[in-house]
Coordinates of C-alpha atoms in Angstrom, one line a residue:
X461 CA 134.1 44.1 57.7
X462 CA 135.9 47.3 56.6
X463 CA 134.3 50.6 56.3
X464 CA 135.1 53.8 54.4
X465 CA 133.8 57.1 55.3
X466 CA 134.3 60.1 53.0
X467 CA 134.5 63.6 54.1
X468 CA 134.0 66.1 51.2
X469 CA 135.0 69.8 51.2
X470 CA 133.3 71.4 48.1
X471 CA 134.9 74.7 48.7
X472 CA 138.1 73.1 47.9
X473 CA 137.1 70.2 45.5
X474 CA 138.8 67.8 48.1
X475 CA 138.2 64.7 50.1
X476 CA 139.4 62.9 52.8
X477 CA 138.7 59.5 54.1
X478 CA 138.3 57.6 57.2
X479 CA 138.6 53.7 56.8
X480 CA 139.0 50.7 58.9
X481 CA 137.3 47.6 60.5
X482 CA 135.6 47.1 63.9
X483 CA 138.2 48.8 66.1
X484 CA 140.7 50.8 64.1
X485 CA 140.8 52.8 61.3
X486 CA 143.4 55.0 59.2
X487 CA 142.4 58.8 58.0
X488 CA 143.9 59.4 54.6
X489 CA 144.9 63.2 53.7
X490 CA 142.8 65.1 56.7
X491 CA 141.8 68.3 56.8
X492 CA 143.3 71.2 58.8
X493 CA 140.3 71.0 60.8
X494 CA 140.6 67.7 62.5
X495 CA 138.0 68.1 65.2
X496 CA 135.3 66.5 62.4
X497 CA 137.8 63.7 61.7
X498 CA 138.0 62.9 65.6
X499 CA 134.1 63.2 65.7
X500 CA 133.5 60.8 62.8
X501 CA 135.8 58.1 64.3
X502 CA 133.9 58.5 67.6
X503 CA 130.6 58.0 66.1
X504 CA 132.0 54.9 64.4
X505 CA 133.5 53.7 67.9
X506 CA 136.8 53.3 66.2
X507 CA 140.4 54.5 67.2
X508 CA 142.4 56.1 64.8
X509 CA 145.7 53.8 64.4
X510 CA 147.3 55.6 61.3
X511 CA 146.9 58.6 59.4
X512 CA 148.3 58.6 55.9
X513 CA 149.4 61.2 53.7
X514 CA 149.5 60.5 49.9
X515 CA 151.7 63.6 49.2
X516 CA 152.6 67.0 50.7
X517 CA 149.8 69.0 49.3
X518 CA 150.0 72.1 47.5
X519 CA 146.3 73.3 47.4
X520 CA 145.5 73.1 51.4
X521 CA 147.0 72.7 54.8
X522 CA 147.0 69.7 56.3
X523 CA 145.8 68.4 59.5
X524 CA 148.1 65.2 59.6
X525 CA 150.6 66.2 62.2
X526 CA 147.9 67.4 64.6
X527 CA 145.8 64.6 64.0
X528 CA 148.5 62.2 64.7
X529 CA 149.6 63.8 68.0
X530 CA 146.2 64.2 69.6
X531 CA 145.2 60.3 68.8
X532 CA 148.8 59.0 69.1
X533 CA 148.4 57.6 65.6
X534 CA 151.4 56.6 63.5
X535 CA 151.8 59.5 60.9
X536 CA 152.7 57.7 57.3
X537 CA 154.6 60.4 55.1
X538 CA 155.7 59.3 51.9
X539 CA 159.6 58.6 52.4
X540 CA 160.9 60.8 49.7
X541 CA 158.7 64.1 51.1
X542 CA 161.3 66.4 52.3
X543 CA 159.4 67.5 55.8
X544 CA 160.6 68.9 59.1
X545 CA 158.9 67.1 61.8
X546 CA 158.9 63.1 63.0
X547 CA 156.8 60.7 61.0
X548 CA 157.0 57.0 59.9
X549 CA 158.2 57.2 56.3
X550 CA 156.6 54.8 53.8
X551 CA 158.1 53.5 50.8
X552 CA 156.5 51.3 48.0
X553 CA 155.3 48.1 49.0
X554 CA 155.3 48.9 53.2
X555 CA 152.3 47.7 54.7
X556 CA 150.4 48.7 57.9
X557 CA 148.0 46.6 59.9
X558 CA 144.9 48.7 60.4
X559 CA 142.9 46.1 62.2
X560 CA 142.5 42.4 62.2
X561 CA 142.7 41.1 58.5
X562 CA 142.8 44.8 57.1
X563 CA 146.0 46.0 55.9
X564 CA 147.2 49.2 54.1
X565 CA 150.0 48.9 51.6
X566 CA 151.5 51.6 50.0
X567 CA 152.1 52.1 46.1
X568 CA 154.5 54.6 44.7
X569 CA 152.9 56.6 42.3
X570 CA 155.0 59.5 41.2
X571 CA 153.4 62.4 39.1
X572 CA 151.5 64.7 40.9
X573 CA 154.7 64.8 43.0
X574 CA 157.7 63.1 42.9
X575 CA 157.1 61.3 46.1
X576 CA 153.7 60.5 45.6
X577 CA 152.1 57.3 47.2
X578 CA 148.7 55.8 46.7
X579 CA 147.1 53.3 49.6
X580 CA 145.4 50.2 48.6
X581 CA 143.3 48.6 51.4
X582 CA 143.2 45.1 51.7
X583 CA 140.8 43.0 53.4
X584 CA 142.1 39.2 53.8
X585 CA 144.8 39.9 51.3
X586 CA 141.9 41.4 48.7
X587 CA 142.0 45.2 47.4
X588 CA 139.0 46.5 48.3
X589 CA 139.9 50.1 47.7
X590 CA 142.6 52.2 46.6
X591 CA 143.3 56.0 48.1
X592 CA 144.8 57.8 45.2
X593 CA 145.3 61.4 46.4
X594 CA 146.3 63.4 43.5
X595 CA 147.4 60.5 40.9
X596 CA 144.4 58.8 39.4
X597 CA 141.5 61.0 39.7
X598 CA 137.9 60.6 38.6
X599 CA 138.2 61.0 34.5
X600 CA 141.4 62.8 35.1
X601 CA 144.8 62.7 37.1
X602 CA 146.5 65.5 39.5
X603 CA 148.6 68.0 37.4
X604 CA 152.2 67.4 37.6
X605 CA 153.1 71.3 37.5
X606 CA 152.9 72.4 41.0
X607 CA 156.5 71.3 42.1
X608 CA 158.8 72.7 39.5
X609 CA 158.3 74.1 36.0
X610 CA 161.6 72.1 35.1
X611 CA 160.0 68.6 36.4
X612 CA 156.4 69.5 34.8
X613 CA 156.8 67.0 31.7
X614 CA 159.0 64.4 33.4
X615 CA 156.4 64.2 36.3
X616 CA 153.8 64.0 33.2
X617 CA 155.1 61.0 31.9
X618 CA 155.5 59.5 35.8
X619 CA 151.7 60.1 36.0
X620 CA 150.9 58.3 33.0
X621 CA 153.2 55.3 34.3
X622 CA 151.6 55.4 37.6
X623 CA 148.3 55.0 36.7
X624 CA 149.2 52.3 34.8
X625 CA 150.8 50.7 37.6
X626 CA 147.7 51.0 39.4
X627 CA 145.6 49.2 37.0
X628 CA 148.0 46.7 36.2
X629 CA 148.1 45.8 39.9
X630 CA 144.4 46.0 40.9
X631 CA 141.4 44.4 39.6
X632 CA 138.6 46.3 37.8
X633 CA 136.2 46.2 40.6
X634 CA 138.2 48.2 42.9
X635 CA 137.1 51.6 43.9
X636 CA 139.1 54.7 43.0
X637 CA 139.1 57.1 46.1
X638 CA 141.1 60.3 45.2
X639 CA 141.6 63.3 47.1
X640 CA 141.7 65.9 44.4
X641 CA 139.0 66.1 41.1
X642 CA 135.8 67.4 42.5
X643 CA 136.4 70.9 41.4
X644 CA 139.9 71.3 43.1
X645 CA 142.5 73.3 40.8
X646 CA 145.0 70.4 41.5
X647 CA 143.2 68.3 39.0
X648 CA 144.6 68.8 35.4
X649 CA 141.4 68.9 34.1
X650 CA 137.8 68.8 35.5
X651 CA 135.7 65.6 34.7
X652 CA 132.1 64.6 35.9
X653 CA 131.1 62.1 38.3
X654 CA 131.9 61.3 41.9
X655 CA 132.6 57.5 42.2
X656 CA 134.6 55.5 39.9
X657 CA 136.4 52.1 39.8
X658 CA 139.6 51.0 38.2
X659 CA 137.6 49.2 35.4
X660 CA 135.6 52.5 34.6
X661 CA 138.9 54.6 34.3
X662 CA 140.4 52.3 32.1
X663 CA 137.4 52.9 29.6
X664 CA 137.2 56.6 30.0
X665 CA 140.1 58.2 31.5
X666 CA 142.7 59.9 29.1
X667 CA 145.8 58.0 30.9
X668 CA 144.6 54.9 29.7
X669 CA 143.0 56.0 26.3
X670 CA 146.1 57.6 25.2
X671 CA 149.4 56.7 24.5
X672 CA 152.0 58.4 26.5
X673 CA 153.3 61.0 24.1
X674 CA 149.6 62.1 23.4
X675 CA 148.8 62.0 27.1
X676 CA 151.5 64.4 27.9
X677 CA 150.8 66.7 25.1
X678 CA 147.4 66.7 26.0
X679 CA 147.8 67.1 29.8
X680 CA 150.7 69.9 29.4
X681 CA 148.4 71.8 26.9
X682 CA 145.4 72.1 29.4
X683 CA 147.2 73.2 32.3
X684 CA 145.9 76.6 33.6
X685 CA 147.0 79.2 36.1
X686 CA 148.0 77.8 39.5
X687 CA 146.3 79.6 42.4
X688 CA 148.6 82.3 44.1
X689 CA 148.0 80.7 47.6
X690 CA 149.6 77.4 46.4
X691 CA 153.1 79.0 46.8
X692 CA 152.5 78.8 50.6
X693 CA 151.0 75.6 51.3
X694 CA 153.6 73.2 50.4
X695 CA 156.4 74.8 52.7
X696 CA 153.4 75.0 55.4
X697 CA 153.0 71.3 55.1
X698 CA 156.7 70.4 54.9
X699 CA 157.2 72.5 58.3
X700 CA 154.8 71.0 60.2
X701 CA 151.0 73.0 60.4
X702 CA 150.3 74.5 63.8
X703 CA 147.0 73.5 65.3
X704 CA 144.2 75.7 64.7
X705 CA 142.4 78.1 66.7
X706 CA 138.4 78.2 65.9
X707 CA 137.3 80.3 68.7
X708 CA 135.1 83.3 67.6
X709 CA 137.0 86.2 66.2
X710 CA 136.7 89.6 68.1
X711 CA 133.4 91.6 67.2
X712 CA 134.0 94.6 65.1
X713 CA 131.5 97.7 65.4
X714 CA 131.2 100.3 62.6
X715 CA 133.9 102.4 63.6
X716 CA 136.4 99.3 63.5
X717 CA 135.1 98.2 60.4
X718 CA 135.5 101.8 58.9
X719 CA 139.3 101.9 60.7
X720 CA 140.1 98.3 58.9
X721 CA 139.1 99.7 55.7
X722 CA 141.0 102.9 55.9
X723 CA 144.3 100.8 57.0
X724 CA 144.1 98.7 53.8
X725 CA 142.9 95.6 55.2
X726 CA 140.2 93.5 53.7
X727 CA 136.6 93.5 54.7
X728 CA 134.8 90.6 53.1
X729 CA 131.1 90.3 53.2
X730 CA 130.1 86.5 53.1
X731 CA 126.4 87.2 52.4
X732 CA 124.8 85.9 49.0
X733 CA 125.6 88.2 46.1
X734 CA 121.8 89.4 45.7
X735 CA 122.1 90.6 49.5
X736 CA 125.3 92.3 48.9
X737 CA 124.4 94.1 45.6
X738 CA 121.3 95.4 47.3
X739 CA 123.4 97.3 50.2
X740 CA 127.1 96.6 51.5
X741 CA 129.7 98.3 53.5
X742 CA 131.4 100.7 50.7
X743 CA 135.0 99.1 49.9
X744 CA 134.0 95.7 51.2
X745 CA 134.5 93.0 48.8
X746 CA 131.8 89.8 48.2
X747 CA 132.8 86.5 48.7
X748 CA 129.7 84.3 49.1
X749 CA 130.2 81.9 52.0
X750 CA 128.4 79.4 49.9
X751 CA 130.8 79.4 47.1
X752 CA 134.4 78.5 46.5
X753 CA 135.2 81.1 49.4
X754 CA 138.7 79.6 50.6
X755 CA 139.8 78.9 46.9
X756 CA 139.0 82.6 45.5
X757 CA 139.8 84.6 48.9
X758 CA 143.2 82.8 49.2
X759 CA 143.9 83.3 45.4
X760 CA 143.2 87.1 45.4
X761 CA 144.1 88.4 48.7
X762 CA 147.5 89.8 49.2
X763 CA 149.1 87.0 51.7
X764 CA 149.0 87.9 55.1
X765 CA 146.8 90.8 55.0
X766 CA 144.2 91.2 57.7
X767 CA 140.7 89.7 57.1
X768 CA 137.6 91.2 58.6
X769 CA 134.4 89.0 58.3
X770 CA 131.0 90.2 57.8
X771 CA 127.8 87.8 57.6
X772 CA 124.2 87.4 58.6
X773 CA 125.1 84.8 61.4
X774 CA 127.6 83.8 63.7
X775 CA 127.1 80.5 62.3
X776 CA 128.0 81.8 59.1
X777 CA 131.1 83.5 60.0
X778 CA 132.1 80.0 61.9
X779 CA 131.7 78.1 58.8
X780 CA 134.0 80.4 57.1
X781 CA 136.7 80.6 59.7
X782 CA 137.0 76.9 59.5
X783 CA 137.0 77.2 55.5
X784 CA 139.8 79.5 55.7
X785 CA 141.7 77.5 58.3
X786 CA 142.1 74.9 55.5
X787 CA 144.2 77.3 53.3
X788 CA 146.3 79.0 55.7
X789 CA 144.4 82.0 56.7
X790 CA 144.0 81.1 60.5
X791 CA 142.3 83.7 62.1
X792 CA 140.1 86.7 61.1
X793 CA 141.0 90.1 62.4
X794 CA 137.3 90.7 63.6
X795 CA 133.7 90.0 62.7
X796 CA 130.3 91.4 62.7
X797 CA 126.8 89.8 61.8
X798 CA 123.3 91.2 61.7
X799 CA 121.8 94.0 60.1
X800 CA 124.0 95.4 57.4
X801 CA 122.9 99.2 58.2
X802 CA 124.8 98.4 61.5
X803 CA 128.1 98.1 59.8
X804 CA 128.4 101.7 58.5
X805 CA 128.4 104.7 60.9
X806 CA 125.7 107.0 61.8
X807 CA 125.1 109.2 58.7
X808 CA 126.8 107.0 56.3
X809 CA 124.5 105.1 53.6
X810 CA 125.3 101.4 52.2
X811 CA 126.7 101.0 48.9
X812 CA 124.6 99.2 46.2
X813 CA 124.9 98.2 42.5
X814 CA 122.4 96.7 40.0
X815 CA 122.4 93.0 38.9
X816 CA 121.0 91.9 35.3
X817 CA 121.0 89.0 33.0
X818 CA 122.7 89.0 29.4
X819 CA 119.0 90.3 28.1
X820 CA 119.6 93.6 30.0
X821 CA 123.0 93.8 28.5
X822 CA 121.3 93.5 24.9
X823 CA 119.1 95.9 25.9
X824 CA 122.0 98.5 27.0
X825 CA 123.4 98.1 23.6
X826 CA 120.4 98.7 21.7
X827 CA 119.8 101.7 23.4
X828 CA 123.4 102.9 22.5
X829 CA 124.5 103.2 26.3
X830 CA 128.5 103.5 27.1
X831 CA 129.2 99.8 27.8
X832 CA 132.1 98.0 29.0
X833 CA 131.9 94.4 28.9
X834 CA 134.2 92.7 31.3
X835 CA 134.9 88.9 30.8
X836 CA 136.4 87.5 33.9
X837 CA 136.1 83.7 33.1
X838 CA 139.4 81.7 32.7
X839 CA 141.4 81.7 29.6
X840 CA 140.2 78.1 28.6
X841 CA 136.4 79.1 29.3
X842 CA 136.6 82.2 26.8
X843 CA 138.5 80.0 24.6
X844 CA 135.0 78.3 23.9
X845 CA 133.3 81.6 23.3
X846 CA 133.0 85.3 24.3
X847 CA 131.1 88.4 24.0
X848 CA 132.1 90.2 20.8
X849 CA 134.1 93.5 22.1
X850 CA 134.5 92.5 25.6
X851 CA 137.4 93.1 28.0
X852 CA 138.9 89.8 29.0
X853 CA 140.7 90.0 32.7
X854 CA 140.5 86.6 34.6
X855 CA 139.2 87.0 38.1
X856 CA 142.3 86.3 39.8
X857 CA 144.1 88.8 38.0
X858 CA 141.6 91.5 38.2
X859 CA 142.5 93.1 41.7
X860 CA 146.0 94.0 40.4
X861 CA 144.4 95.2 36.8
X862 CA 141.3 97.4 37.6
X863 CA 142.9 100.1 35.8
X864 CA 142.9 98.5 32.8
X865 CA 139.1 98.4 32.8
X866 CA 138.0 101.1 30.1
X867 CA 135.9 104.1 31.2
X868 CA 132.4 103.5 31.3
X869 CA 129.7 101.6 33.1
X870 CA 131.2 98.0 33.4
X871 CA 129.0 95.0 33.1
X872 CA 131.1 92.1 34.6
X873 CA 130.0 88.5 33.9
X874 CA 131.5 85.0 34.2
X875 CA 129.8 81.7 33.6
X876 CA 127.3 81.7 36.3
X877 CA 127.1 84.9 38.3
X878 CA 129.7 84.0 41.4
X879 CA 132.6 85.4 40.1
X880 CA 131.0 88.4 38.6
X881 CA 129.9 89.3 42.0
X882 CA 133.3 88.9 43.4
X883 CA 134.5 90.9 40.5
X884 CA 131.8 93.6 40.7
X885 CA 132.5 94.1 44.4
X886 CA 136.2 94.7 43.6
X887 CA 135.5 97.3 40.8
X888 CA 132.8 98.7 43.3
X889 CA 135.2 99.2 45.7
X890 CA 137.4 101.5 43.8
X891 CA 134.4 103.6 42.8
X892 CA 133.8 102.4 39.2
X893 CA 129.9 102.2 38.2
X894 CA 129.1 98.2 38.0
X895 CA 126.4 95.8 36.8
X896 CA 126.9 92.4 37.7
X897 CA 125.5 89.9 35.2
X898 CA 123.8 87.3 37.5
X899 CA 123.2 84.7 34.6
X900 CA 124.3 81.6 33.1
X901 CA 126.6 82.4 30.0
X902 CA 124.9 80.0 27.9
X903 CA 121.5 82.3 28.2
X904 CA 123.8 85.3 26.2
X905 CA 123.2 83.2 22.7
X906 CA 119.6 83.9 22.8
X907 CA 119.6 87.5 23.6
X908 CA 121.0 89.1 20.1
X909 CA 124.4 89.6 21.4
X910 CA 127.3 88.8 19.1
X911 CA 129.2 85.9 20.3
X912 CA 132.7 85.1 19.0
X913 CA 133.2 81.2 19.1
X914 CA 136.5 79.4 17.8

């Protein structure tokens, strides 16, 4: 009997897989922090015989090379991928015996990247699962614009052909197990659901329901901004990532925190947005540890800028440190935990700003207050409706565009509150008066606020 275990990384919207038989297994698209993969294999009582990459990833740093080194596994990497380390190159149709009666078969599925490869797990010659990486996703496909803008349309067409090839090769009942697509920015669009089969995708995925020209037109029209940190992920993976160091960062006292802020370093407060608004170190930024920490922090921070982490507990710091290594932010410069009052020097006070809902914003309008409404949602979100008169600066652009925010008290909102809290902290750090709208955008409709819809 075979098994497939899923490792889910909600912050990046990705999954990795451990699959095998009674004695041996393969790991597909492993995370940078491989200790958890090794622990999972140990609990299963299996040897990791193979580590397989579907492609050179653009959205996170892989742990494949290190995992193969630690376990002695064969490292399967698509033959067309240009990498700078020894590996077992995999071409279309190649097979690897994972365990008795259990084989991994490679299928070339270009589109997300030119060299993208999917892997079919076969038990006694019967396909029982397909690891589709960034090719066929649940209700979507991997975006084709991350390699070279000149190749985007060509890769979109290849993506369409690749998923049709998978469907022609596999039975409808075969489970589809992608790496991306659970909130990942590597997905060409966001779809609902966390499990699917080839047959379900035939019915509900645009790659099957649209002809190739209509599919390409739709996918190209729906592509949004590429996170800035993606620029660094592909080269890091091609070069061969170094092992991670997850030992605790050096502790920072109030004086050191102030010195790091004065030096222009980033001090990141991981606490929830309510606690941050109620009291924080002036100049620090709020990226909730339970939100999409790695994706948004890596997107906004100038690459290579030292980071000091502030949190409630050492465990919160450790979780954040682990997540940040997955996007190449390897070692926090320092960290502090405990009572936020201890993070400021004697005689200094914590900063704070108000929070409100859309009803509070409507009341402010009625009172005739000098109100600036800042919408930090993405372009596609705003296209579905926005508050009349609001200023639009997507969150990922705000750090470099704070001077464009008009004078006045800034009421900043997103779709649900998390990104508004990040944006409010960025503005607060510049000395602006801010109010974070901690509310779902759908609540605005019942407050009397004017909403412009297409």
